[in-house]
C-alpha positions as a printed Julia matrix, in Angstrom:
512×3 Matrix{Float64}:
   4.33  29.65   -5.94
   2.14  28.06   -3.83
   0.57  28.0    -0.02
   0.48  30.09    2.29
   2.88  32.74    3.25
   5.66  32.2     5.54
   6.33  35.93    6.54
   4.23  39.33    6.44
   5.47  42.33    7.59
   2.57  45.45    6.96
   2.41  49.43    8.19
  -0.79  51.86    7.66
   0.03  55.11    6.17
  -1.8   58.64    6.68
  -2.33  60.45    3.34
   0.01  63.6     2.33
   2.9   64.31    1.09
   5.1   61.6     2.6
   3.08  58.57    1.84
   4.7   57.63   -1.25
   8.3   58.15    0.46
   7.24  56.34    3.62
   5.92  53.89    1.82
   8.64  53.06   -0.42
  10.99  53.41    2.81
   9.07  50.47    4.47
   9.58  48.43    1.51
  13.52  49.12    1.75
  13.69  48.16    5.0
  11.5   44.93    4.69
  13.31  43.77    1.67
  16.73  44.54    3.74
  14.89  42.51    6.64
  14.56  39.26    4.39
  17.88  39.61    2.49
  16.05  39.97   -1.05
  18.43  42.41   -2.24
  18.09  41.23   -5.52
  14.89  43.05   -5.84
  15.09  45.94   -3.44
  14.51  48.7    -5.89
  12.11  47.1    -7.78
  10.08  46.12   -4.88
  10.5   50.07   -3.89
   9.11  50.95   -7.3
   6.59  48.99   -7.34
   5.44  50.11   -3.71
   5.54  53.76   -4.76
   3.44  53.58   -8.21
   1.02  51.6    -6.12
   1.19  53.99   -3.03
   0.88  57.55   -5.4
  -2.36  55.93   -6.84
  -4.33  56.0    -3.23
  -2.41  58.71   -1.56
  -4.45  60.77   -0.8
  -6.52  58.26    1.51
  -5.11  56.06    4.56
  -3.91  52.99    2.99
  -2.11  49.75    4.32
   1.44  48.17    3.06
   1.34  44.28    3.0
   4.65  42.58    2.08
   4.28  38.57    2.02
   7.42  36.23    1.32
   6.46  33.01   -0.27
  10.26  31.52   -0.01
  10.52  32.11   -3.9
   9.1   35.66   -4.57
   7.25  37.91   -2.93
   3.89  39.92   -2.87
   3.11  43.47   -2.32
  -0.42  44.08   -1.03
  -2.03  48.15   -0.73
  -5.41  47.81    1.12
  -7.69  51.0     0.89
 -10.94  50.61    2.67
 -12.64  53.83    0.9
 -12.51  52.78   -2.57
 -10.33  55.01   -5.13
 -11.74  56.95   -7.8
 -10.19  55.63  -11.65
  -9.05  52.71  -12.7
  -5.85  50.99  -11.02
  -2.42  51.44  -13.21
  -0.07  48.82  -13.46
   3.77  48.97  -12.03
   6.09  50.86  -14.03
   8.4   47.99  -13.62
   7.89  44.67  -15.18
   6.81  42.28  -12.59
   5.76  38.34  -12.46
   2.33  39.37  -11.98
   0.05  42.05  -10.74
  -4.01  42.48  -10.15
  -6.93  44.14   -8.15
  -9.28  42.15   -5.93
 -12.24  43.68   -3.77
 -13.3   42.58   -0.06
 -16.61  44.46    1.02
 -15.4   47.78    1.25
 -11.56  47.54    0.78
  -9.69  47.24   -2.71
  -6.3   45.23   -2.66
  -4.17  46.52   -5.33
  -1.01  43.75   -5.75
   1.98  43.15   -7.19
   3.98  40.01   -7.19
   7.67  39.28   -7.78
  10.24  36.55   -7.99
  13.24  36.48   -6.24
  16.63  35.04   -8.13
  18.83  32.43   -6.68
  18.15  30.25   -3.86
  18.31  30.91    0.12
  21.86  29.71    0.2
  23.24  31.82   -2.53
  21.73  34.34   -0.65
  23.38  33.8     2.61
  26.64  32.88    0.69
  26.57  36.78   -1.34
  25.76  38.07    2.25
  28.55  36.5     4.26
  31.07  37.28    1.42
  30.55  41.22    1.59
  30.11  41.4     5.07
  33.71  40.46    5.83
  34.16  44.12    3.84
  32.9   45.61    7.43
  30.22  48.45    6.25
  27.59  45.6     5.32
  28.04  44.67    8.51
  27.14  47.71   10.3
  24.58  48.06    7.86
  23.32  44.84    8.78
  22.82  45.99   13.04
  21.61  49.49   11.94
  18.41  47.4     9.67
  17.88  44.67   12.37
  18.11  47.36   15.18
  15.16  49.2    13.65
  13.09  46.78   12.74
  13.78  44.86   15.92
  12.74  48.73   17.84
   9.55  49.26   15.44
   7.18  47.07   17.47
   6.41  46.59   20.77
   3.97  43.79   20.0
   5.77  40.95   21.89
   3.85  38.18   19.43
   5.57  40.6    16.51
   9.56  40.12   18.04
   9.91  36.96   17.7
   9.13  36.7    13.89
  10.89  39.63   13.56
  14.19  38.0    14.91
  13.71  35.08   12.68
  13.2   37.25    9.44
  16.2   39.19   10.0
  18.51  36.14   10.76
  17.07  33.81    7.86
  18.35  33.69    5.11
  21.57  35.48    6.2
  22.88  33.74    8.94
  21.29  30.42    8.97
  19.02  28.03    6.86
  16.19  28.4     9.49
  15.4   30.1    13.28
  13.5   28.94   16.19
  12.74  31.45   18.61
  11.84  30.13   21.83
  10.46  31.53   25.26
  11.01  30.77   28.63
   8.47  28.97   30.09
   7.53  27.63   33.9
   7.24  24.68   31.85
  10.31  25.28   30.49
  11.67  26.8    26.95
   8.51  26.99   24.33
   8.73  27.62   20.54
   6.95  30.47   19.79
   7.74  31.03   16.53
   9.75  29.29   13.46
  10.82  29.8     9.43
  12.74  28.29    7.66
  14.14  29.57    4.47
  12.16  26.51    2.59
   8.74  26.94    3.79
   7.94  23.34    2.29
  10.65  21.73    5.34
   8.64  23.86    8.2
   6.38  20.57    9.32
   9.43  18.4     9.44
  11.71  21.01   10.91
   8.69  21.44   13.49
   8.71  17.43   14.08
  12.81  17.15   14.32
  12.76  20.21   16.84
  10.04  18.56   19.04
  13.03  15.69   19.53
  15.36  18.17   20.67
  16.51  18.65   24.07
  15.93  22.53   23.7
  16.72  22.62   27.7
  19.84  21.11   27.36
  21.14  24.15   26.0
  23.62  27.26   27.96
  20.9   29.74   28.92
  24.09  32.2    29.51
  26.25  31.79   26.68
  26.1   30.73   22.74
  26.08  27.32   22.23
  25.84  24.0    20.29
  23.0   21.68   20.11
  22.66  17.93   18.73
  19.98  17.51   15.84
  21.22  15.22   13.7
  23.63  16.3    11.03
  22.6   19.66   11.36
  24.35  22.34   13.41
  22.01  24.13   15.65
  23.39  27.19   17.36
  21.67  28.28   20.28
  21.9   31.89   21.29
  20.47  33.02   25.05
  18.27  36.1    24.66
  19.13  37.71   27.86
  17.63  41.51   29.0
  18.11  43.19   32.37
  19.51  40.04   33.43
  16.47  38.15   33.27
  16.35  34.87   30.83
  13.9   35.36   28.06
  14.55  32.71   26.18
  16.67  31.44   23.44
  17.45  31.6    19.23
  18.29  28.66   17.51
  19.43  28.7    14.12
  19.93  25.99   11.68
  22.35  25.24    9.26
  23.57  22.11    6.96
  27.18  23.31    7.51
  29.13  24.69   10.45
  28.69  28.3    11.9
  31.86  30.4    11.35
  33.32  32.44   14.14
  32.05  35.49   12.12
  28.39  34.35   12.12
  28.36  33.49   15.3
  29.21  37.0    16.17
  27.08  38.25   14.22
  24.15  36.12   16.19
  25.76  37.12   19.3
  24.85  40.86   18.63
  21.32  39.94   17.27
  20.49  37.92   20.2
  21.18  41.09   22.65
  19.2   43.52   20.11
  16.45  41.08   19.82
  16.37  40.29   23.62
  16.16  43.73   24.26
  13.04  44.4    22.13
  11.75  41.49   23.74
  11.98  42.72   26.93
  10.15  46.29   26.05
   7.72  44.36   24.62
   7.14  42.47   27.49
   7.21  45.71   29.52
   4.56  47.51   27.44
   2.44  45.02   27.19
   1.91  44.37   30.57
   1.86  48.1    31.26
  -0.82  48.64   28.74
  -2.55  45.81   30.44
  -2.69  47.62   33.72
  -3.71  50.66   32.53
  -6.63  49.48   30.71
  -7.65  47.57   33.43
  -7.84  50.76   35.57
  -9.55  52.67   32.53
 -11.98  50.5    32.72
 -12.59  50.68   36.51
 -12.74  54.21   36.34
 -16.13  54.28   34.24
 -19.61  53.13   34.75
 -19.61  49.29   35.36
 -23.31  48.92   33.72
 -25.37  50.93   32.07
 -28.97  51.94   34.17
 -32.58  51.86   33.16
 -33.97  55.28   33.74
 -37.35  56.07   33.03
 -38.38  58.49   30.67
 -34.51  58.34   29.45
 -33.15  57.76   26.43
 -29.5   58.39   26.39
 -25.69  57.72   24.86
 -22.18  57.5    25.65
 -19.34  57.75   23.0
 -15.36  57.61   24.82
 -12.57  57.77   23.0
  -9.16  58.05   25.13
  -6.07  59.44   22.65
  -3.02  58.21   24.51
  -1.26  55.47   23.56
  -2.2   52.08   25.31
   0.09  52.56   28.15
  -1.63  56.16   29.01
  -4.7   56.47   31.0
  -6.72  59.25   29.08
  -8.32  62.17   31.68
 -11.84  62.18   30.26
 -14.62  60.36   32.29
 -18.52  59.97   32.57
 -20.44  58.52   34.55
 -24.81  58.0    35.16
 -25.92  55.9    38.19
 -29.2   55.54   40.34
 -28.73  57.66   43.27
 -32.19  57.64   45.21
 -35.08  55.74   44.7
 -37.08  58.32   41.98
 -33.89  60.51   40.47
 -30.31  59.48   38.89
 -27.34  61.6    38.72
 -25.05  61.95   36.09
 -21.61  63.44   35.37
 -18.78  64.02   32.74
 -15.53  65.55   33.72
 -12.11  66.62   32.11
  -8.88  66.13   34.55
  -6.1   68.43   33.56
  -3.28  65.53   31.71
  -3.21  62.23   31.5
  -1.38  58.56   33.27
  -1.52  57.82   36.58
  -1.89  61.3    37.92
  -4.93  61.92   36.55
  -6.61  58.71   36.76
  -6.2   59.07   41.09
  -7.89  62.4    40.68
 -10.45  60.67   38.39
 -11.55  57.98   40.82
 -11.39  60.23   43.66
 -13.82  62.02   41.59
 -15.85  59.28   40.5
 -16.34  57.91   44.16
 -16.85  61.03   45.79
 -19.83  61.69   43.47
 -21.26  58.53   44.03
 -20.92  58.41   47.9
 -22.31  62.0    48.58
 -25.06  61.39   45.92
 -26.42  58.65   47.55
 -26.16  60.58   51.34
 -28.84  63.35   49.59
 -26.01  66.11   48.8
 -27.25  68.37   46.36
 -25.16  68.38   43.27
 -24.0   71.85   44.16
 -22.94  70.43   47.28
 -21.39  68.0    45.84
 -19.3   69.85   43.81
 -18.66  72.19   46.77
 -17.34  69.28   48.78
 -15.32  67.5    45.65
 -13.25  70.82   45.26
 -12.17  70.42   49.18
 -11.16  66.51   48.65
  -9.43  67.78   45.71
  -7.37  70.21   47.22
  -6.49  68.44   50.2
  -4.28  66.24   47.7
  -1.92  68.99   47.62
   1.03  68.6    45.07
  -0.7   65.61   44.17
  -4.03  67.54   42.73
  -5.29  68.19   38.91
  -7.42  70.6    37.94
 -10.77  69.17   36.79
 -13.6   70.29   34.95
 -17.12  68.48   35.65
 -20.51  68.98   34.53
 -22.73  67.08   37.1
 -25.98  67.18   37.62
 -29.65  64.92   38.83
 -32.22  63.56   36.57
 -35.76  63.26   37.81
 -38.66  62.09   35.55
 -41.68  64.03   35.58
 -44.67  63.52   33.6
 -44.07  65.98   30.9
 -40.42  64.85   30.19
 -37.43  64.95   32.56
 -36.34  67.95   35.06
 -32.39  68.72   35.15
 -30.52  70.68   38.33
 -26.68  70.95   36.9
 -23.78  72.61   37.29
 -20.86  73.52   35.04
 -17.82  74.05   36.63
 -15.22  75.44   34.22
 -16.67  72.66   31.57
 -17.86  73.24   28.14
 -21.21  74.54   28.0
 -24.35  71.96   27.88
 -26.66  72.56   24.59
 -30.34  72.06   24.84
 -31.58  70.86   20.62
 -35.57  71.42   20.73
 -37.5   68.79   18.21
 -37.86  71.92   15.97
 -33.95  72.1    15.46
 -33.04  75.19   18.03
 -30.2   74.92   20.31
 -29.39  76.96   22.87
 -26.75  76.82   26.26
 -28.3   76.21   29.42
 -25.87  76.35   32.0
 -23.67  78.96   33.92
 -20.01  78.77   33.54
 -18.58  78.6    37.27
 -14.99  77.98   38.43
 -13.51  74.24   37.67
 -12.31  72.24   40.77
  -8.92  72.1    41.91
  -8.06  75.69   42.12
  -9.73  77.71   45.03
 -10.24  76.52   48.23
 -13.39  78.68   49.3
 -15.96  78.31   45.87
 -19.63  77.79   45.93
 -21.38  76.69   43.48
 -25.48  76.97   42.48
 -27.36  74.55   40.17
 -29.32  75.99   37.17
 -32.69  74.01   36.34
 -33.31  72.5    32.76
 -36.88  71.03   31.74
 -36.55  68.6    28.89
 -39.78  68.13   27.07
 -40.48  64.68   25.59
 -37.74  65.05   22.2
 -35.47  67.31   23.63
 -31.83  66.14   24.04
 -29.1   67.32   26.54
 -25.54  67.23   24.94
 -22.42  67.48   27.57
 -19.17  66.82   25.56
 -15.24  67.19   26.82
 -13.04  69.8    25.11
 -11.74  66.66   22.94
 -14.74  67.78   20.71
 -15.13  71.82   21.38
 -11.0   72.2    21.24
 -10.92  69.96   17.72
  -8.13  71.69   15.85
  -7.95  72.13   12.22
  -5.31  74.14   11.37
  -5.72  77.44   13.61
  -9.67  76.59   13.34
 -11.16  74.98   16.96
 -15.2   72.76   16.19
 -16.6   75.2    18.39
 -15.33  78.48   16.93
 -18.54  80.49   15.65
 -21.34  77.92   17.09
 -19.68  75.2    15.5
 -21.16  72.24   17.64
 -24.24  74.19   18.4
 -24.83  73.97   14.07
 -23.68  70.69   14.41
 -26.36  69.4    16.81
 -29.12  71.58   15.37
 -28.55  68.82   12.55
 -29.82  65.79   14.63
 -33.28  66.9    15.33
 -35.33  63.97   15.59
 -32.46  61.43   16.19
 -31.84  58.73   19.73
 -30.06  59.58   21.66
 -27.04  57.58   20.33
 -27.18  58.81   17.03
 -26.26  62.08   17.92
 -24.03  60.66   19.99
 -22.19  59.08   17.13
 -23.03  61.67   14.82
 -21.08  64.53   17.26
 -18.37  61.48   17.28
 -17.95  61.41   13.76
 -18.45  65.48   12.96
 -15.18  65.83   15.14
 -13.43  63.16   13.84
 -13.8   64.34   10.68
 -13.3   67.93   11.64
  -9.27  67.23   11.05
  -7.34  65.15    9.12
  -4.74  64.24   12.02
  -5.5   61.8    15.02
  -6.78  63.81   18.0
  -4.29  64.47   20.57
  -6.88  64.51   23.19
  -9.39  62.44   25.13
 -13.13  62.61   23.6
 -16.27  62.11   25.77
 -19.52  62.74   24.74
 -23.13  62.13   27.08
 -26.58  62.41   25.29
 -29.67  62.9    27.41
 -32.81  62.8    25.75
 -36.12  62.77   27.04
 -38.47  60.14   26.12
């Protein structure tokens, strides 16, 4: 075995209880995906000795086809303790090789019979019926695990090859007209000449509405429309030296609408995710300012998914010609909702700034805007306040309104609160709010974090409960500003095991 491979399907796993299982569950459905049933329960073996050896750190699945075997790869960047054990299955081959910081534990095996006998076997018990269904159940989830839309189309060809067809060329439509995004063929050594022959097809000549036949020499090409919502996506062509029966062409049939469907949503994401990070990034500070006298740092961290707009913000800009203002908020959810109430927000706080509102004016006059939105408004909480450099360190006027406390950490290591907790914006309509003054001496920093890092949940345990980020600060006496920026970052991070579910937005001031 030879080259490169022609197909590589990988997940990441969390550690617990259910790595091993998920990992060996995976496996089943890759090996299902690429019609090496031969080798199914080895392959699972093989995937859980590997997987109970690292479980108890993340670690990544790589499957790799190579035509005639395959390759199981389990990345780990943190390296295990002990040396690696070898499949409890016998296996073609089988090592350990080390990249920087990550081990790669693998495992290699060869597959019996060729791709024909394969598709032959296949064809033969799916006129039984159940391997049938069995057959749209495995391609239906695959097809539904990713809404990559550079993923679908290699899915589509994995599941189809070597079961229906010899090879699979997935194309796209195009202004240009149809484009081949993506192509395998059961013999990776024919891929260039496949790739050459195909280039000579008339691709366009083909039904974009219904299944049908193209010329390419003596080969039969059937070419399946990938249709979605009534829109033409594109088309699957699949390969074989002998003709299609009526019960593979079915069969194709039902793929194409699966696989045009995941298309489709992956279109649809993607271009929603698109949008939504563009207007995550408009909603935060376009450049970072010089301040004198300033040293400071920014970690954000949204938790949604890429097609949510997370409710956390910050922002520091010049607002008169000797001070700077700065701000970091929480608005209650996340999406489009909150992101409106986020740049109103933003804007607001720039604009009055900049007319010589105080910040408690500010906020006074924020909390109107806000509730003149009506059903439309979100709570918010915002710590804002003005920076002005003095020439023993920096003076402060803030205000907290309903936001987790700021902490003052002294170069000796104490830490104490230094604002007053007053009501968070969005609720009454008659609230006025009064700025406390802070003097940072030359060393001392300013922390202003989101309840992504006080509200850190580990098991019925918050960070904050007892002090908890207060001790945690006291610890970065002496660091920039954006070392205890990352430092807070990491401490909540690794505060819990699971993900956060929440946004994460952290501002260090620190005075020169």
């Amino acid at each position: 075995m030879t080259g490169s491979p022609h197909a590589v399907l990988a997940a990441t796993f969390a550690p617990g209880e259910t790595a091993v299982t998920s990992a060996m569950r995976f496996t089943r459905e890759v090996m299902t995906a690429w019609a090496t049933g031969g080798v199914l329960h080895t392959a699972e073996q093989i995937a859980g000795d590997l997987a109970e050896q690292v479980a108890d750190e993340p670690f990544e699945v790589i499957w790799k086809h190579f035509g005639d075997a395959v390759q199981v790869e389990l990345r780990q960047r943190s390296l295990p303790q002990g040396d690696p054990k070898a499949p409890s299955v016998s296996v073609e081959e089988w090592g350990v090789t080390f990249s920087g910081d990550s081990r790669v534990h693998w495992a290699r095996l060869t597959l019996p019979g060729s791709a024909e006998q394969v598709a032959a076997e296949w064809l033969q018990e799916s006129s039984r019926g159940t391997h049938w269904l069995g057959f749209l159940a495995d391609a239906s989830d695959l097809l539904a695990g990713t809404l990559d839309p550079d993923m679908v189309p290699a899915i589509i060809a994995q599941v189809v090859v070597p079961r229906l067809s010899s090879w699979c060329a997935v194309y796209t439509a195009d202004d240009a007209g149809p484009r081949l995004v993506y192509l395998w063929h059961a013999d990776e050594a024919r891929n260039d000449a496949l790739r050459e022959q195909l280039a000579e097809m008339d691709v366009s000549a083909a039904d974009n509405r219904r299944t049908s036949a193209i010329a390419m020499g003596e080969t039969q090409v059937l070419a399946v429309p990938l249709t979605a919502r009534g829109r033409s996506l594109g088309l699957m062509c699949l390969g074989r030296p002998d003709r299609f029966t009526d019960e593979v062409i079915q069969f194709a049939e039902d793929i194409g609408r699966r696989a045009a469907l995941a298309m489709d949503n992956a279109r649809l994401y993607a271009q929603q995710a698109a949008a939504n990070r563009a207007l995550q990034r408009s909603l935060l500070p376009p450049n970072e300012p010089e301040v004198p006298g300033l040293d400071y740092g920014v970690v954000y961290e949204p938790a949604g998914e890429a097609n949510e707009v997370g409710g956390d913000f910050y922002d520091l800009f010049k607002a008169g010609d000797d001070y700077w203002r700065f701000a970091i908020g929480d608005v209650c959810g996340t999406g489009p909702e909150a992101a409106a109430v986020t740049g109103l927000a933003r804007h607001t706080l720039r604009l009055l700034a900049r007319e010589g509102y105080g910040v408690a004016a500010v906020l006074g006059r924020l909390n109107q805007a806000i509730m003149e939105e009506g059903e439309r408004a979100r709570f918010l909480t915002l710590l804002h306040g003005d920076i002005t450099p003095v020439a023993n360190g920096l003076e402060v006027r803030l205000v907290s309104a309903g936001h987790p406390e700021a902490l003052r950490l002294k170069p000796n290591g104490k830490v104490e609160a230094v604002t007053t907790p007053q009501s968070l914006l969005g609720v009454f309509h008659e609230v006025a709010f009064e700025a406390d003054t802070v003097h940072l001496d030359h060393g001392d920093v300013l922390l202003a974090v989101t309840d992504g890092v006080t509200e850190r949940r580990s098991g019925g345990r918050l960070l904050d409960d007892d002090g908890g980020l207060a001790r945690m600060l006291s610890e970065c006496a002496g660091l920039s500003a954006r070392a205890v920026a990352e430092r807070i970052r990491r401490g909540a991070a690794e505060f819990a095991a699971e993900p956060s579910a929440d946004d994460l937005a952290i501002l260090v001031l620190r005075a020169r």
